[in-house]
Each structure stands twice: as structure tokens, then as C-alpha cells.
Amino acid sequence: MSNAPFPIRASSFASLFSCAHRWEAIHIDKMRSRSGRRAGLGTAVHAGAAAYDIARVNQESISVDEACGVFMDELSNQEERIDPRIDDLSIKDAQVIGIKLVSEYCNHIAPKFNYVAVEMETKPFDINCGNGVTIRLTGTLDRARIHSYQGGIGIADIKTGKKAVIKDQKTGQPKANIAGHGAQIGTYELLYEYTTGEKITAPAGIIGLSTETSHLIAVDSISNAKQIITGTDIQPGLLEFAADMFASGKFPPNTKSMLCSEKYCPRWNSCVYRER
Ligand code: SF4
């Protein structure tokens, strides 16, 4: 008898390993988490940048002002869904930061990438992990792009947030923060390869757009994303660790997780593992 596959969206993979107990609450028990205006700002910046990139891939004409218009519309749509108490970002500041980021991205970053697809649909990918556990990797390549680079194909992904751009410890220069994105990118790479039959050979490009008032933008790369998911000959990948959790039905808590707060965890009030 076969068991139903356990679905994991690429965008949620990393959070499974931040606090699995929280992940279980959101993705299995369907508890809802709140989100603040900065998250809404990120969503709206993605919408503006995506409108620009999709038009370019389709060889249609779009101005930077039009992409900023898409950003403004989406920011206003987001107001219905956000809880403004979560962060201290005003709508006016969100507008100023977003317009700056979308303009800079369209004028200076997008032209450096040769995109061949934006937010591509992918087929669900069932992976038999043994012990009766099948994991289903799902989703569109949410906010990701496919870009061609030096004769190969790779993923390019825009990341927004307060810490999307950090200071390089060696040079002191701004750099895109790649930490914690490998699981999502690796899942995108597997989904792309499964859907198209084409191999990903280029490193993934991470485009960091800081939603701080500094509105810095920087690009960096990840070259081992798929291996983070699949592992090596001698070490298991995150997929295997995830399969162990599904097989046991045990999703361990992590009170040191960055997401362990009333703002981000829907299990906050009932979680017996956090200190009171
Ligand atoms: S309160 Fe903290 S430890 Fe408990 S589920 Fe939420 S994030 Fe995990």
C-alpha cells in the first residue's frame, strides 16, 4: 500500500530546519502566521521586478515607471493582508524604499542577467525516500528566474528583507546575504531539471534587495545548492533529514530559531517548549 506524498514547497524548505515544530504548525496543522508591512513591501518589490523581467523575456516594451506602477498597486493590495503592528515601517517609507529598489533593479541589475524564463511553472516531483515516505517537491519557481550564463543554465532569485544585503567581513563592501537560501534554490534546481529534462550547470545568482532605508542592492552566487538537498555519497542531504521527520511524525522545536517569536510563529501561545 502506498502512502500519500508529503508536499514541501521550495520556499518553505529552509524553515523546516529553522524550527520544524513551527513548520508543522503552518504546513501540516494549517495554523496561520501573521505578516508585517516589510513582508508586504518585499512581495510588492517582487511584483514590480517580475513585471519588468517578464516583459523583457517576452520582448514586450515596459518602462521602469510602469514596473514601479505595478509595485505601487501590489503594495496597496498587500495592505489588506498585513498586520501593521508587526514592524514599524510606515506606508510612506515602504513606498519610497520600494520605488528606489524597483528602479535600481530595472536600470542596473536586470540588464546584467540574460533571463530565459521568469516564475516558471514546474511539475510536482515525487521522491521516494524509503521507509514508506515519499516527498513531493512542489510549486512554480515562485519568484525565481532562469538565466543563461557562460553557455549554461542557472537559477536567479531575488531576495528582499532587512538582511538581504550584509557587509562582507573581509572587504567591508556590501554583499548579497546567501545564508539559508541553499535549500530553496536547490529545490528549484531539482524541479527545473525534472520539468524540462535540462541540467542546471551554472551557479545560482542571489540578488539581494535590502528593504532597509539604505536600499542597498548586491549580487552573490551559490554553487552547491542541489547538493544541500540531495547530499553526497557520504553525507545525507536535507531531503533525507526531512524524510526522517515525516517517517517518525516528530518535528523538533528550536527556541533559538530566528523565527521563534510572537511575530512569526503561529504556535507561540501553545508551544510548550519555549521558556515562559
Ligand atoms: S514557539 Fe519557537 S520553538 Fe515553539 S514552535 Fe514556535 S518557533 Fe518553534
Coordinates of N, CA and C in Angstrom, one line a residue, residues 46-272:
H46 N 8.9 42.4 -5.5 CA 9.0 41.2 -6.4 C 8.0 41.4 -7.6
A47 N 6.8 41.9 -7.3 CA 5.8 42.0 -8.4 C 6.3 43.0 -9.4
G48 N 6.9 44.2 -9.0 CA 7.4 45.2 -9.9 C 8.5 44.6 -10.7
A49 N 9.5 44.0 -10.1 CA 10.6 43.4 -10.8 C 10.2 42.3 -11.8
A50 N 9.2 41.5 -11.3 CA 8.8 40.4 -12.2 C 8.1 41.0 -13.4
A51 N 7.3 42.0 -13.2 CA 6.6 42.6 -14.4 C 7.6 43.1 -15.4
Y52 N 8.7 43.7 -14.9 CA 9.7 44.2 -15.8 C 10.4 43.0 -16.6
D53 N 10.8 42.0 -15.8 CA 11.5 40.9 -16.4 C 10.7 40.0 -17.3
I54 N 9.4 39.8 -17.0 CA 8.5 39.0 -17.8 C 8.3 39.7 -19.2
A55 N 8.2 41.1 -19.1 CA 8.0 41.8 -20.4 C 9.3 41.7 -21.2
R56 N 10.4 41.8 -20.6 CA 11.7 41.7 -21.4 C 11.8 40.3 -22.0
V57 N 11.5 39.2 -21.2 CA 11.6 37.9 -21.8 C 10.7 37.7 -22.9
N58 N 9.5 38.3 -22.9 CA 8.5 38.2 -24.0 C 8.7 39.2 -25.1
Q59 N 9.8 40.0 -24.9 CA 10.2 41.0 -25.9 C 9.1 42.1 -26.1
E60 N 8.5 42.4 -24.9 CA 7.5 43.4 -24.9 C 8.1 44.7 -24.3
S61 N 7.5 45.8 -24.6 CA 8.1 47.0 -24.1 C 7.5 47.4 -22.7
I62 N 8.4 47.7 -21.8 CA 7.9 48.1 -20.5 C 8.9 49.2 -19.9
S63 N 8.4 50.2 -19.4 CA 9.3 51.2 -18.8 C 9.5 51.0 -17.3
V64 N 10.6 51.6 -16.8 CA 10.8 51.4 -15.4 C 9.7 52.0 -14.6
D65 N 9.1 53.1 -15.1 CA 8.0 53.8 -14.4 C 6.8 52.8 -14.4
E66 N 6.6 52.0 -15.4 CA 5.5 51.1 -15.4 C 5.7 50.0 -14.4
A67 N 7.0 49.5 -14.3 CA 7.3 48.5 -13.3 C 7.0 49.1 -11.9
C68 N 7.4 50.3 -11.7 CA 7.1 51.0 -10.4 C 5.6 51.1 -10.1
G69 N 4.9 51.3 -11.2 CA 3.4 51.3 -11.0 C 2.9 50.0 -10.6
V70 N 3.4 48.9 -11.1 CA 3.0 47.5 -10.7 C 3.3 47.4 -9.2
F71 N 4.5 47.9 -8.8 CA 4.9 47.8 -7.4 C 3.9 48.5 -6.5
M72 N 3.5 49.8 -6.9 CA 2.6 50.6 -6.1 C 1.3 49.9 -5.9
D73 N 0.8 49.3 -7.0 CA -0.5 48.6 -7.0 C -0.5 47.5 -6.0
E74 N 0.6 46.7 -6.1 CA 0.7 45.5 -5.3 C 0.9 45.9 -3.8
L75 N 1.7 47.0 -3.5 CA 1.8 47.4 -2.2 C 0.5 47.8 -1.6
S76 N -0.3 48.4 -2.4 CA -1.6 48.8 -1.8 C -2.5 47.6 -1.6
N77 N -2.4 46.6 -2.5 CA -3.2 45.3 -2.3 C -2.7 44.6 -1.0
Q78 N -1.4 44.7 -0.7 CA -0.9 44.0 0.4 C -1.5 44.5 1.7
E79 N -1.9 45.8 1.7 CA -2.4 46.5 3.0 C -3.5 45.7 3.6
E80 N -4.3 45.0 2.8 CA -5.4 44.2 3.3 C -5.0 43.0 4.1
R81 N -3.8 42.5 3.8 CA -3.3 41.2 4.4 C -2.4 41.4 5.5
I82 N -1.8 42.6 5.7 CA -0.7 42.7 6.6 C -1.2 43.2 8.0
D83 N -0.4 42.9 9.0 CA -0.7 43.4 10.3 C 0.3 44.5 10.6
P84 N -0.1 45.8 10.5 CA 0.9 46.9 10.6 C 1.6 47.0 12.0
R85 N 1.1 46.2 13.0 CA 1.7 46.3 14.3 C 3.0 45.5 14.3
I86 N 3.2 44.6 13.3 CA 4.4 43.7 13.4 C 5.7 44.5 13.2
D87 N 5.8 45.5 12.4 CA 7.0 46.2 12.3 C 6.7 47.7 12.2
D88 N 7.7 48.6 12.3 CA 7.5 50.0 12.4 C 7.6 50.7 11.1
L89 N 7.4 50.0 10.0 CA 7.5 50.7 8.7 C 6.2 51.3 8.3
S90 N 6.3 52.7 8.0 CA 5.1 53.4 7.6 C 4.9 53.1 6.1
I91 N 3.6 53.3 5.6 CA 3.3 53.0 4.2 C 4.1 54.0 3.3
K92 N 4.3 55.2 3.8 CA 5.1 56.2 3.0 C 6.5 55.7 2.8
D93 N 7.2 55.3 3.9 CA 8.5 54.8 3.8 C 8.6 53.6 2.9
A94 N 7.6 52.7 3.0 CA 7.6 51.5 2.2 C 7.5 51.9 0.7
Q95 N 6.7 52.9 0.4 CA 6.6 53.4 -1.0 C 8.0 53.9 -1.5
V96 N 8.6 54.7 -0.6 CA 9.9 55.3 -1.1 C 11.0 54.3 -1.3
I97 N 11.1 53.3 -0.3 CA 12.1 52.3 -0.4 C 11.8 51.4 -1.7
G98 N 10.6 51.0 -1.8 CA 10.2 50.1 -3.0 C 10.5 50.7 -4.3
I99 N 10.1 52.0 -4.5 CA 10.3 52.7 -5.8 C 11.8 52.7 -6.1
K100 N 12.6 53.0 -5.1 CA 14.0 53.1 -5.3 C 14.6 51.7 -5.7
L101 N 14.1 50.7 -4.9 CA 14.6 49.3 -5.2 C 14.2 48.9 -6.6
V102 N 13.0 49.1 -7.0 CA 12.5 48.6 -8.3 C 13.2 49.3 -9.4
S103 N 13.4 50.6 -9.2 CA 14.1 51.4 -10.3 C 15.5 51.0 -10.4
E104 N 16.2 50.8 -9.3 CA 17.6 50.4 -9.3 C 17.8 49.0 -9.9
Y105 N 16.9 48.1 -9.6 CA 16.9 46.8 -10.1 C 16.7 46.8 -11.6
C106 N 15.7 47.5 -12.1 CA 15.4 47.5 -13.5 C 16.5 48.2 -14.3
N107 N 17.1 49.3 -13.8 CA 18.1 50.0 -14.5 C 19.5 49.4 -14.5
H108 N 19.8 48.8 -13.3 CA 21.2 48.4 -13.2 C 21.5 46.9 -13.0
I109 N 20.5 46.1 -12.5 CA 20.7 44.7 -12.2 C 20.1 43.8 -13.3
A110 N 18.9 44.0 -13.6 CA 18.2 43.2 -14.6 C 19.0 43.1 -15.9
P111 N 19.6 44.2 -16.4 CA 20.3 44.2 -17.7 C 21.6 43.3 -17.6
K112 N 22.0 42.9 -16.4 CA 23.2 42.1 -16.3 C 22.9 40.6 -16.5
F113 N 21.6 40.3 -16.4 CA 21.2 38.9 -16.5 C 20.5 38.6 -17.8
N114 N 20.8 37.4 -18.4 CA 20.1 37.0 -19.6 C 19.0 36.0 -19.2
Y115 N 17.9 36.5 -18.9 CA 16.8 35.7 -18.4 C 16.1 34.9 -19.6
V116 N 15.8 33.7 -19.4 CA 15.1 32.9 -20.4 C 13.7 32.5 -19.9
A117 N 13.5 32.6 -18.6 CA 12.1 32.3 -18.1 C 12.0 33.0 -16.7
V118 N 10.8 33.5 -16.4 CA 10.5 34.1 -15.1 C 9.3 33.4 -14.5
E119 N 9.4 33.1 -13.2 CA 8.3 32.5 -12.4 C 7.7 31.3 -13.2
M120 N 8.6 30.4 -13.6 CA 8.2 29.3 -14.5 C 7.4 28.2 -13.7
E121 N 6.3 27.7 -14.3 CA 5.6 26.6 -13.7 C 6.4 25.3 -13.8
T122 N 6.4 24.5 -12.7 CA 7.1 23.2 -12.7 C 6.1 22.1 -12.3
K123 N 6.5 20.9 -12.7 CA 5.7 19.7 -12.4 C 6.1 19.3 -10.9
P124 N 5.1 18.8 -10.2 CA 5.4 18.2 -8.8 C 6.4 17.1 -9.0
F125 N 7.3 17.0 -8.1 CA 8.4 16.0 -8.2 C 8.3 15.1 -7.0
D126 N 7.9 13.8 -7.2 CA 7.8 12.9 -6.1 C 9.1 12.1 -5.9
I127 N 9.7 12.1 -4.7 CA 10.9 11.4 -4.5 C 10.7 10.4 -3.4
N128 N 10.9 9.1 -3.8 CA 10.7 8.0 -2.8 C 11.9 8.0 -1.9
C129 N 11.7 8.3 -0.6 CA 12.8 8.4 0.3 C 13.0 7.1 1.2
G130 N 12.3 6.1 0.8 CA 12.4 4.8 1.6 C 11.5 4.9 2.9
N131 N 11.3 3.7 3.6 CA 10.5 3.6 4.8 C 9.1 4.1 4.5
G132 N 8.6 3.9 3.3 CA 7.2 4.3 3.0 C 7.0 5.8 2.9
V133 N 8.1 6.6 2.9 CA 7.9 8.1 2.8 C 8.3 8.6 1.4
T134 N 7.3 9.3 0.8 CA 7.5 10.0 -0.5 C 7.4 11.5 -0.2
I135 N 8.4 12.2 -0.6 CA 8.3 13.7 -0.5 C 8.0 14.3 -1.9
R136 N 7.0 15.1 -1.9 CA 6.7 15.8 -3.2 C 7.1 17.2 -3.1
L137 N 8.1 17.5 -4.0 CA 8.6 18.9 -4.1 C 7.6 19.6 -5.1
T138 N 7.1 20.8 -4.7 CA 6.1 21.4 -5.4 C 6.3 22.9 -5.7
G139 N 5.5 23.4 -6.6 CA 5.4 24.8 -6.8 C 5.9 25.3 -8.1
T140 N 5.5 26.5 -8.4 CA 6.2 27.3 -9.5 C 7.5 27.7 -9.0
L141 N 8.4 28.1 -9.8 CA 9.7 28.6 -9.3 C 9.4 30.1 -8.8
D142 N 8.5 30.1 -7.8 CA 7.9 31.3 -7.2 C 8.4 32.6 -7.8
R143 N 9.4 33.1 -7.2 CA 9.9 34.4 -7.6 C 11.2 34.3 -8.4
A144 N 11.6 33.1 -8.8 CA 12.9 32.9 -9.4 C 12.8 33.1 -10.9
R145 N 14.0 33.3 -11.4 CA 14.2 33.4 -12.8 C 15.2 32.3 -13.3
I146 N 15.1 32.0 -14.6 CA 16.1 31.1 -15.1 C 17.0 32.0 -16.0
H147 N 18.3 31.9 -15.8 CA 19.2 32.7 -16.6 C 20.2 31.9 -17.3
S148 N 20.7 32.3 -18.4 CA 21.8 31.6 -19.1 C 23.1 32.3 -18.8
Y149 N 24.1 31.5 -18.5 CA 25.3 32.1 -18.1 C 26.5 31.2 -18.6
Q150 N 27.3 31.8 -19.4 CA 28.5 31.1 -19.9 C 28.1 29.8 -20.5
G151 N 27.1 29.8 -21.3 CA 26.7 28.5 -22.0 C 25.8 27.6 -21.2
G152 N 25.7 27.9 -19.9 CA 24.9 27.0 -19.1 C 23.6 27.7 -18.6
I153 N 22.8 26.9 -17.8 CA 21.5 27.5 -17.3 C 21.6 27.5 -15.8
G154 N 21.1 28.5 -15.2 CA 21.1 28.6 -13.7 C 19.8 29.3 -13.2
I155 N 19.7 29.3 -11.9 CA 18.6 29.9 -11.2 C 19.1 31.3 -10.8
A156 N 18.2 32.3 -10.9 CA 18.5 33.6 -10.3 C 17.3 34.0 -9.4
D157 N 17.6 34.4 -8.2 CA 16.5 34.6 -7.3 C 16.6 35.9 -6.6
I158 N 15.6 36.7 -6.6 CA 15.6 38.0 -5.8 C 15.2 37.7 -4.4
K159 N 16.0 38.3 -3.5 CA 15.7 38.2 -2.0 C 15.6 39.5 -1.4
T160 N 14.4 39.8 -0.8 CA 14.2 41.1 -0.2 C 14.3 40.9 1.4
G161 N 14.4 41.9 2.1 CA 14.4 41.9 3.6 C 15.4 42.8 4.2
K162 N 15.3 42.9 5.5 CA 16.3 43.8 6.2 C 17.7 43.3 6.1
K163 N 17.9 42.0 6.0 CA 19.2 41.4 6.0 C 19.5 40.8 4.6
A164 N 18.9 41.3 3.6 CA 19.1 40.7 2.2 C 20.5 41.1 1.7
V165 N 21.0 42.3 2.3 CA 22.4 42.7 1.9 C 23.1 42.9 3.2
I166 N 24.3 42.3 3.3 CA 25.1 42.4 4.5 C 26.5 43.0 4.1
K167 N 27.3 43.2 5.2 CA 28.7 43.7 4.9 C 29.7 42.5 4.8
D168 N 30.4 42.5 3.7 CA 31.5 41.5 3.6 C 32.5 41.7 4.7
Q169 N 32.7 40.6 5.5 CA 33.7 40.8 6.6 C 35.1 41.1 6.2
K170 N 35.5 40.6 5.0 CA 36.8 40.8 4.5 C 37.0 42.2 3.9
T171 N 36.1 42.5 3.0 CA 36.3 43.7 2.2 C 35.6 44.9 2.8
G172 N 34.6 44.7 3.6 CA 33.7 45.8 4.1 C 32.7 46.2 3.1
Q173 N 32.7 45.6 2.0 CA 31.7 46.0 0.9 C 30.4 45.3 1.1
P174 N 29.3 45.9 0.6 CA 28.0 45.2 0.7 C 28.0 44.0 -0.2
K175 N 27.4 42.9 0.3 CA 27.2 41.7 -0.5 C 25.8 41.1 -0.2
A176 N 25.3 40.3 -1.2 CA 24.0 39.7 -1.0 C 24.2 38.6 0.1
N177 N 23.2 38.5 0.9 CA 23.3 37.5 2.0 C 22.7 36.2 1.5
I178 N 23.6 35.2 1.2 CA 23.2 33.9 0.7 C 22.8 32.9 1.7
A179 N 23.1 33.2 3.0 CA 22.9 32.2 4.1 C 21.4 31.8 4.2
G180 N 21.2 30.5 4.2 CA 19.9 30.0 4.4 C 19.1 29.8 3.1
H181 N 19.6 30.2 2.0 CA 18.8 30.2 0.7 C 19.1 28.9 -0.1
G182 N 20.1 28.1 0.3 CA 20.6 27.0 -0.5 C 19.4 25.9 -0.6
A183 N 18.7 25.7 0.4 CA 17.6 24.7 0.3 C 16.6 25.0 -0.7
Q184 N 16.2 26.3 -0.7 CA 15.1 26.7 -1.7 C 15.7 26.7 -3.1
I185 N 16.9 27.2 -3.3 CA 17.5 27.2 -4.6 C 17.7 25.8 -5.1
G186 N 18.2 24.9 -4.2 CA 18.5 23.5 -4.6 C 17.2 22.8 -5.0
T187 N 16.1 23.1 -4.3 CA 14.8 22.6 -4.7 C 14.3 23.1 -6.1
Y188 N 14.5 24.4 -6.3 CA 14.2 25.0 -7.6 C 15.0 24.2 -8.7
E189 N 16.3 24.0 -8.4 CA 17.1 23.3 -9.4 C 16.6 21.9 -9.8
L190 N 16.2 21.2 -8.7 CA 15.7 19.8 -8.9 C 14.4 19.9 -9.7
L191 N 13.5 20.9 -9.4 CA 12.2 21.0 -10.1 C 12.4 21.4 -11.5
Y192 N 13.4 22.3 -11.7 CA 13.6 22.7 -13.1 C 14.1 21.5 -14.0
E193 N 15.1 20.8 -13.4 CA 15.7 19.7 -14.1 C 14.6 18.6 -14.4
Y194 N 13.7 18.3 -13.4 CA 12.7 17.3 -13.5 C 11.7 17.7 -14.6
T195 N 11.3 19.0 -14.6 CA 10.3 19.5 -15.5 C 10.8 19.6 -17.0
T196 N 12.0 20.0 -17.1 CA 12.5 20.3 -18.5 C 13.4 19.2 -19.0
G197 N 14.0 18.4 -18.2 CA 15.0 17.4 -18.6 C 16.3 18.0 -18.9
E198 N 16.4 19.3 -18.6 CA 17.7 20.0 -18.9 C 18.5 20.2 -17.6
K199 N 19.8 20.0 -17.6 CA 20.6 20.1 -16.4 C 20.9 21.6 -16.1
I200 N 20.9 21.9 -14.8 CA 21.4 23.2 -14.3 C 22.9 23.1 -14.2
T201 N 23.6 23.9 -14.8 CA 25.0 23.8 -14.7 C 25.7 25.1 -14.2
A202 N 24.9 26.2 -14.2 CA 25.5 27.5 -13.8 C 25.2 27.7 -12.3
P203 N 26.1 28.4 -11.6 CA 25.8 28.7 -10.2 C 24.5 29.6 -10.1
A204 N 23.8 29.5 -9.0 CA 22.6 30.3 -8.8 C 23.0 31.7 -8.4
G205 N 22.3 32.7 -9.0 CA 22.6 34.1 -8.6 C 21.6 34.6 -7.6
I206 N 22.1 35.1 -6.5 CA 21.2 35.6 -5.4 C 21.3 37.2 -5.5
I207 N 20.1 37.8 -5.8 CA 20.1 39.2 -5.9 C 19.4 39.8 -4.7
G208 N 20.3 40.4 -3.8 CA 19.7 40.9 -2.5 C 19.3 42.3 -2.7
L209 N 18.0 42.6 -2.3 CA 17.5 43.9 -2.3 C 17.1 44.3 -0.8
S210 N 17.9 45.2 -0.2 CA 17.6 45.5 1.2 C 16.4 46.4 1.3
T211 N 15.5 46.0 2.2 CA 14.3 46.8 2.4 C 14.6 47.8 3.6
E212 N 15.8 47.9 4.0 CA 16.2 49.0 5.0 C 16.2 50.3 4.2
T213 N 16.2 51.4 4.9 CA 16.2 52.7 4.2 C 17.4 52.9 3.4
S214 N 18.5 52.1 3.6 CA 19.7 52.2 2.8 C 19.4 51.7 1.4
H215 N 18.4 51.0 1.2 CA 18.0 50.3 -0.1 C 19.2 49.9 -0.9
L216 N 20.1 49.1 -0.3 CA 21.3 48.6 -1.0 C 20.9 47.4 -1.8
I217 N 21.6 47.2 -2.9 CA 21.4 46.0 -3.8 C 22.8 45.4 -4.0
A218 N 22.8 44.1 -3.9 CA 24.1 43.4 -4.2 C 23.8 42.0 -4.7
V219 N 24.7 41.4 -5.5 CA 24.5 40.1 -6.1 C 25.6 39.1 -5.6
D220 N 25.3 37.9 -5.3 CA 26.3 36.9 -5.0 C 25.8 35.6 -5.6
S221 N 26.5 34.5 -5.4 CA 26.1 33.2 -6.0 C 26.2 32.1 -5.0
I222 N 25.5 31.0 -5.3 CA 25.5 29.7 -4.6 C 25.8 28.6 -5.6
S223 N 26.9 27.9 -5.4 CA 27.2 26.9 -6.4 C 26.9 25.4 -6.0
N224 N 26.5 25.2 -4.7 CA 26.3 23.8 -4.3 C 24.8 23.6 -3.8
A225 N 23.9 24.3 -4.3 CA 22.5 24.3 -3.8 C 21.9 22.9 -3.9
K226 N 22.0 22.3 -5.0 CA 21.4 21.0 -5.2 C 21.9 19.9 -4.2
Q227 N 23.2 20.0 -4.0 CA 23.9 19.1 -3.1 C 23.3 19.3 -1.6
I228 N 23.0 20.5 -1.3 CA 22.4 20.7 0.1 C 21.1 19.9 0.2
I229 N 20.4 19.7 -0.8 CA 19.1 18.9 -0.7 C 19.4 17.4 -0.9
T230 N 20.3 17.1 -1.8 CA 20.4 15.6 -2.1 C 21.5 15.0 -1.3
G231 N 22.5 15.7 -0.8 CA 23.6 15.2 0.0 C 24.7 14.7 -0.9
T232 N 25.7 14.0 -0.3 CA 26.8 13.5 -1.1 C 26.9 12.0 -0.9
D233 N 27.9 11.3 -1.4 CA 28.0 9.9 -1.3 C 28.1 9.5 0.2
I234 N 28.7 10.4 1.0 CA 28.9 10.0 2.4 C 28.1 10.8 3.4
Q235 N 27.4 11.8 2.9 CA 26.6 12.6 3.9 C 25.1 12.8 3.4
P236 N 24.2 12.6 4.3 CA 22.8 12.8 3.8 C 22.5 14.3 3.5
G237 N 21.5 14.5 2.6 CA 21.1 15.8 2.3 C 19.9 16.2 3.1
L238 N 19.4 17.4 3.0 CA 18.2 17.8 3.8 C 17.0 17.0 3.5
L239 N 16.9 16.5 2.3 CA 15.8 15.6 1.9 C 15.7 14.4 2.8
E240 N 16.8 13.8 3.1 CA 16.8 12.6 3.9 C 16.5 13.0 5.4
F241 N 17.0 14.1 5.9 CA 16.6 14.5 7.2 C 15.1 14.8 7.3
A242 N 14.6 15.4 6.2 CA 13.1 15.7 6.2 C 12.3 14.4 6.2
A243 N 12.8 13.5 5.4 CA 12.1 12.2 5.3 C 12.0 11.5 6.7
D244 N 13.1 11.6 7.5 CA 13.2 11.0 8.8 C 12.1 11.7 9.7
M245 N 11.9 13.0 9.6 CA 10.9 13.7 10.4 C 9.5 13.2 10.0
F246 N 9.2 13.1 8.7 CA 7.9 12.6 8.2 C 7.7 11.2 8.7
A247 N 8.7 10.3 8.6 CA 8.5 8.9 9.0 C 8.2 8.8 10.5
S248 N 8.9 9.6 11.3 CA 8.7 9.5 12.7 C 7.5 10.3 13.2
G249 N 7.1 11.3 12.4 CA 6.0 12.2 12.8 C 6.5 13.2 13.9
K250 N 7.8 13.3 14.1 CA 8.3 14.2 15.2 C 9.0 15.4 14.5
F251 N 8.5 16.5 14.9 CA 9.0 17.8 14.3 C 9.6 18.6 15.4
P252 N 10.9 18.5 15.6 CA 11.5 19.1 16.9 C 11.4 20.6 16.9
P253 N 11.3 21.1 18.1 CA 11.2 22.6 18.3 C 12.7 23.2 18.3
N254 N 12.8 24.4 18.1 CA 14.0 25.1 18.2 C 13.8 26.5 18.7
T255 N 13.9 26.7 20.0 CA 13.6 28.0 20.6 C 14.7 29.1 20.3
K256 N 15.8 28.6 19.6 CA 16.8 29.6 19.2 C 16.6 30.0 17.8
S257 N 15.6 29.5 17.1 CA 15.3 29.9 15.8 C 15.1 31.4 15.7
M258 N 15.5 32.0 14.6 CA 15.2 33.4 14.3 C 13.7 33.7 14.2
L259 N 13.0 32.6 13.9 CA 11.5 32.8 13.7 C 10.7 32.5 15.0
C260 N 11.5 32.2 16.1 CA 10.8 31.9 17.4 C 10.4 33.2 18.0
S261 N 9.3 33.8 17.6 CA 8.8 35.0 18.2 C 7.3 35.1 18.0
E262 N 6.6 35.9 18.8 CA 5.2 36.0 18.6 C 4.8 36.5 17.2
K263 N 5.8 37.3 16.6 CA 5.5 37.9 15.3 C 5.4 36.8 14.2
Y264 N 6.3 35.8 14.3 CA 6.4 34.9 13.2 C 5.9 33.5 13.4
C265 N 5.6 33.1 14.7 CA 5.2 31.7 14.9 C 3.8 31.6 15.4
P266 N 2.9 30.9 14.6 CA 1.5 30.8 15.0 C 1.3 29.9 16.2
R267 N 2.4 29.1 16.6 CA 2.3 28.2 17.7 C 2.8 28.8 19.0
W268 N 3.1 30.1 18.9 CA 3.7 30.8 20.0 C 3.0 30.6 21.3
N269 N 1.7 30.8 21.3 CA 0.9 30.8 22.6 C 0.8 29.4 23.1
S270 N 0.8 28.3 22.3 CA 0.6 27.0 22.8 C 1.9 26.2 22.8
C271 N 3.0 26.7 22.4 CA 4.2 25.9 22.3 C 4.7 25.6 23.8
V272 N 4.9 24.4 24.1 CA 5.3 24.0 25.4 C 6.8 24.1 25.6

